[in-house]
Coordinates of C-alpha atoms in Angstrom, one line a residue:
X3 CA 10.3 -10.2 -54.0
X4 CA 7.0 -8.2 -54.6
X5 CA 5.6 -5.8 -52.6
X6 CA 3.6 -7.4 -50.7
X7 CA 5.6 -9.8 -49.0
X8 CA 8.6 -6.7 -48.5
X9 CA 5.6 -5.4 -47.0
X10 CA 4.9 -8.8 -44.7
X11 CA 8.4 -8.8 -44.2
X12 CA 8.9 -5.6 -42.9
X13 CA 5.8 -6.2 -40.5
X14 CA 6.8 -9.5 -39.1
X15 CA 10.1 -7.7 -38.5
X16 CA 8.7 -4.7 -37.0
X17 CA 6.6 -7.5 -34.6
X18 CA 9.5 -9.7 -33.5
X19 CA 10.8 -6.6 -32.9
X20 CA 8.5 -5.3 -30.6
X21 CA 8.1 -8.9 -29.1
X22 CA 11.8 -8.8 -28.0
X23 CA 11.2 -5.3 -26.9
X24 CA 8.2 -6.2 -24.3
X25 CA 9.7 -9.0 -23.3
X26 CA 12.9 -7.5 -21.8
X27 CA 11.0 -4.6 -20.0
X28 CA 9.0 -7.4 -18.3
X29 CA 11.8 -9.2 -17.4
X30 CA 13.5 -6.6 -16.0
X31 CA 10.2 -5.5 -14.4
X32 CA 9.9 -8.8 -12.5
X33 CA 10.2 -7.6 -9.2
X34 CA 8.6 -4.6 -8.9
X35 CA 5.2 -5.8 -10.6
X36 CA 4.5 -7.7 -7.0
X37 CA 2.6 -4.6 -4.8
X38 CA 4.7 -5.6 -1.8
X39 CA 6.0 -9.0 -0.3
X40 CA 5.4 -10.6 2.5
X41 CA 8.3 -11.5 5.2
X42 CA 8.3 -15.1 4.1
X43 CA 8.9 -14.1 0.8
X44 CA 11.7 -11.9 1.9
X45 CA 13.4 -14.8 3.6
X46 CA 12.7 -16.9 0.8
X47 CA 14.3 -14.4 -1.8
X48 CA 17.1 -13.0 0.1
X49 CA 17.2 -9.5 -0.6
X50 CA 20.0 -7.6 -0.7
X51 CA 20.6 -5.2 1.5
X52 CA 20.0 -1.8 0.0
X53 CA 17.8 -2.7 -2.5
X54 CA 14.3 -0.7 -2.1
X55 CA 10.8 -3.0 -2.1
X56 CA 7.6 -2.9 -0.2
X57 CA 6.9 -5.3 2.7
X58 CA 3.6 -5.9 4.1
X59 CA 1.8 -8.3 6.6
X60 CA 0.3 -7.4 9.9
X61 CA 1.8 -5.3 12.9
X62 CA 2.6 -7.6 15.3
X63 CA 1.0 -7.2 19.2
X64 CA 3.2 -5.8 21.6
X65 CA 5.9 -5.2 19.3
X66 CA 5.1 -1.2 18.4
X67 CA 7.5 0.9 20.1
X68 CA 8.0 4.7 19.7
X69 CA 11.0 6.5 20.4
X70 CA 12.5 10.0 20.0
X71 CA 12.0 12.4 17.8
X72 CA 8.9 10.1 16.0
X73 CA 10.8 7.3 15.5
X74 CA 9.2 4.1 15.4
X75 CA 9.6 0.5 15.4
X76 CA 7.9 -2.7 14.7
X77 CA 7.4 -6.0 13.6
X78 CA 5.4 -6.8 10.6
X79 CA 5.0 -10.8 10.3
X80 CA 2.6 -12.7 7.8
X81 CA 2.0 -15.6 10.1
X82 CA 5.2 -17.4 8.8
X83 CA 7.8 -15.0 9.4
X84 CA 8.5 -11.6 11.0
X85 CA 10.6 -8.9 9.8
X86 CA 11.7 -5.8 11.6
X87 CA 10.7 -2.1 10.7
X88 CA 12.3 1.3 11.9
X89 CA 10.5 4.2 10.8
X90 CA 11.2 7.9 11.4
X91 CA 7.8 10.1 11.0
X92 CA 4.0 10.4 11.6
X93 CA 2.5 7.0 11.2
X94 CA -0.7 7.1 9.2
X95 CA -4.3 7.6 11.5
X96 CA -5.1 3.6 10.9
X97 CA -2.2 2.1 12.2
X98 CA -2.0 0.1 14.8
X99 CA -1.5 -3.2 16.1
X100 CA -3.3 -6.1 14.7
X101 CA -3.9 -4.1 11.3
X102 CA -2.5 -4.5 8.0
X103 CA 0.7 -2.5 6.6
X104 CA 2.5 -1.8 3.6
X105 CA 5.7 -0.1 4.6
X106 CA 8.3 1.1 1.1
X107 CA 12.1 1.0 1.8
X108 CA 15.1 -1.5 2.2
X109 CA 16.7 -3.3 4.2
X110 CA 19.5 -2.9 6.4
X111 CA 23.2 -4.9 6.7
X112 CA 21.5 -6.0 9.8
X113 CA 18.2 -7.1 8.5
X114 CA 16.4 -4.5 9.7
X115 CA 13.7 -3.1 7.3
X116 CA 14.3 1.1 7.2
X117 CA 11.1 2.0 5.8
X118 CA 10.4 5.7 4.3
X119 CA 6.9 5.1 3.3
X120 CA 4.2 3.1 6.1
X121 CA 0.3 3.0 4.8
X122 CA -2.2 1.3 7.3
X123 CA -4.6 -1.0 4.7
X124 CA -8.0 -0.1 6.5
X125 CA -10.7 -2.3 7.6
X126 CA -13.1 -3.8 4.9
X127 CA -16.2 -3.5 7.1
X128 CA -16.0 0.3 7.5
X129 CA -19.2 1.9 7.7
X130 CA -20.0 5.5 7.6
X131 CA -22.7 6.4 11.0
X132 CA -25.6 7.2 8.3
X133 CA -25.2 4.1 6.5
X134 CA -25.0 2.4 9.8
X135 CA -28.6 4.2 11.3
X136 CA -30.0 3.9 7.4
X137 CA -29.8 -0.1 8.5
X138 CA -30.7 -0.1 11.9
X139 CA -33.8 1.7 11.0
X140 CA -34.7 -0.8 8.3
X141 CA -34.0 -4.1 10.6
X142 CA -30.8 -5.1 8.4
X143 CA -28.2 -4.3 10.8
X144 CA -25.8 -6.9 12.3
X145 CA -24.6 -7.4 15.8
X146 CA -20.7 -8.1 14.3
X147 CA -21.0 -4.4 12.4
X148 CA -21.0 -2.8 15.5
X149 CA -18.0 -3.8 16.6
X150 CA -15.7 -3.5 14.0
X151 CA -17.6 0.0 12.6
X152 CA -17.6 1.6 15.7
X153 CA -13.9 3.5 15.5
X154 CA -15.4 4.9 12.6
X155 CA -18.7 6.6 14.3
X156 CA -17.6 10.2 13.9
X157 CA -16.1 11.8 10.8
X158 CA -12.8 13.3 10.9
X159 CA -12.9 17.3 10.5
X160 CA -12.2 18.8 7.6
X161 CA -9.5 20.9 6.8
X162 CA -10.9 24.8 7.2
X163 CA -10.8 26.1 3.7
X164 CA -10.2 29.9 3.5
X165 CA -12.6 31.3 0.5
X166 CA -11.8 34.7 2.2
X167 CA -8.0 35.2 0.8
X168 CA -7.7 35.8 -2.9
X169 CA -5.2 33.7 -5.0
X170 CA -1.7 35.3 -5.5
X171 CA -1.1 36.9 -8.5
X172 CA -4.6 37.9 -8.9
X173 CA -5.5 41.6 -8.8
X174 CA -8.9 42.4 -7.4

């Protein structure tokens, strides 16, 4: 054999190698490459119970109900299915009912969801106020805009930043 085709060899090798390689870490990945799945989809796969995924879909209406100590619970359905959440902890500011969710956890032996993790997907037609008078003022502004951008009028305040307090560890 001459060195060039040790040299082929040894690549092609080196290649099915790597092939091989790829192909089980996307295998194995298989699951967790989906952002979250939707109720049917749980239904459909019948997941174990224990085993940690996201879920997401819309919050149901009437179905939030807070209890003690900032538990929660809900029903998050994608139109073909429903599944139940529990959560324990301060829900993010855009959630509500009607609006989407993506809640990270696992199910229960009772097929409850016990979710760790809740993010509220926020509306696509936000608008910031300036943007909003910026198109009133030049006749491009919509009636529908109104409606939907109008939670968002005023800004949220800013955390106060302290500039007065010097860093620790720092000598003045």
């Amino acid at each position: 054999m001459t060195r060039k085709q040790r040299r082929l060899t040894l690549i092609g090798g080196s290649l099915a190698v790597l092939a091989v390689a790829a192909a089980l870490v996307l295998n194995a990945m298989r699951d967790s490459i989906v952002f979250f799945s939707t109720p049917a989809m749980v239904a459909e796969k019948h997941i174990q119970a224990g085993k940690r995924f996201r879920v997401g879909g819309l919050v149901e209406k009437g179905s939030l109900v807070r209890g003690d100590n900032l538990a929660v619970s809900f029903k998050v359905s994608d139109g073909d299915a429903t599944l139940p959440v529990t959560y324990r902890g301060i829900l993010p500011d855009l959630f509500r009912e009607g609006q989407g969710v993506v809640a990270e956890g696992a199910l229960d032996s009772s097929g409850v969801f016990k979710a760790d993790t809740v993010l509220a997907k926020h509306d696509e037609t936000y608008m910031p106020k300036d943007v909003a008078d910026a198109l009133k003022k030049q006749g491009h502004w919509k009636d529908d805009y109104g409606a939907k951008a109008n939670y968002n009028a005023q800004p949220a305040p800013r955390a106060a930043q302290s500039a007065a307090q010097p860093a620790q560890g720092v000598s003045q």
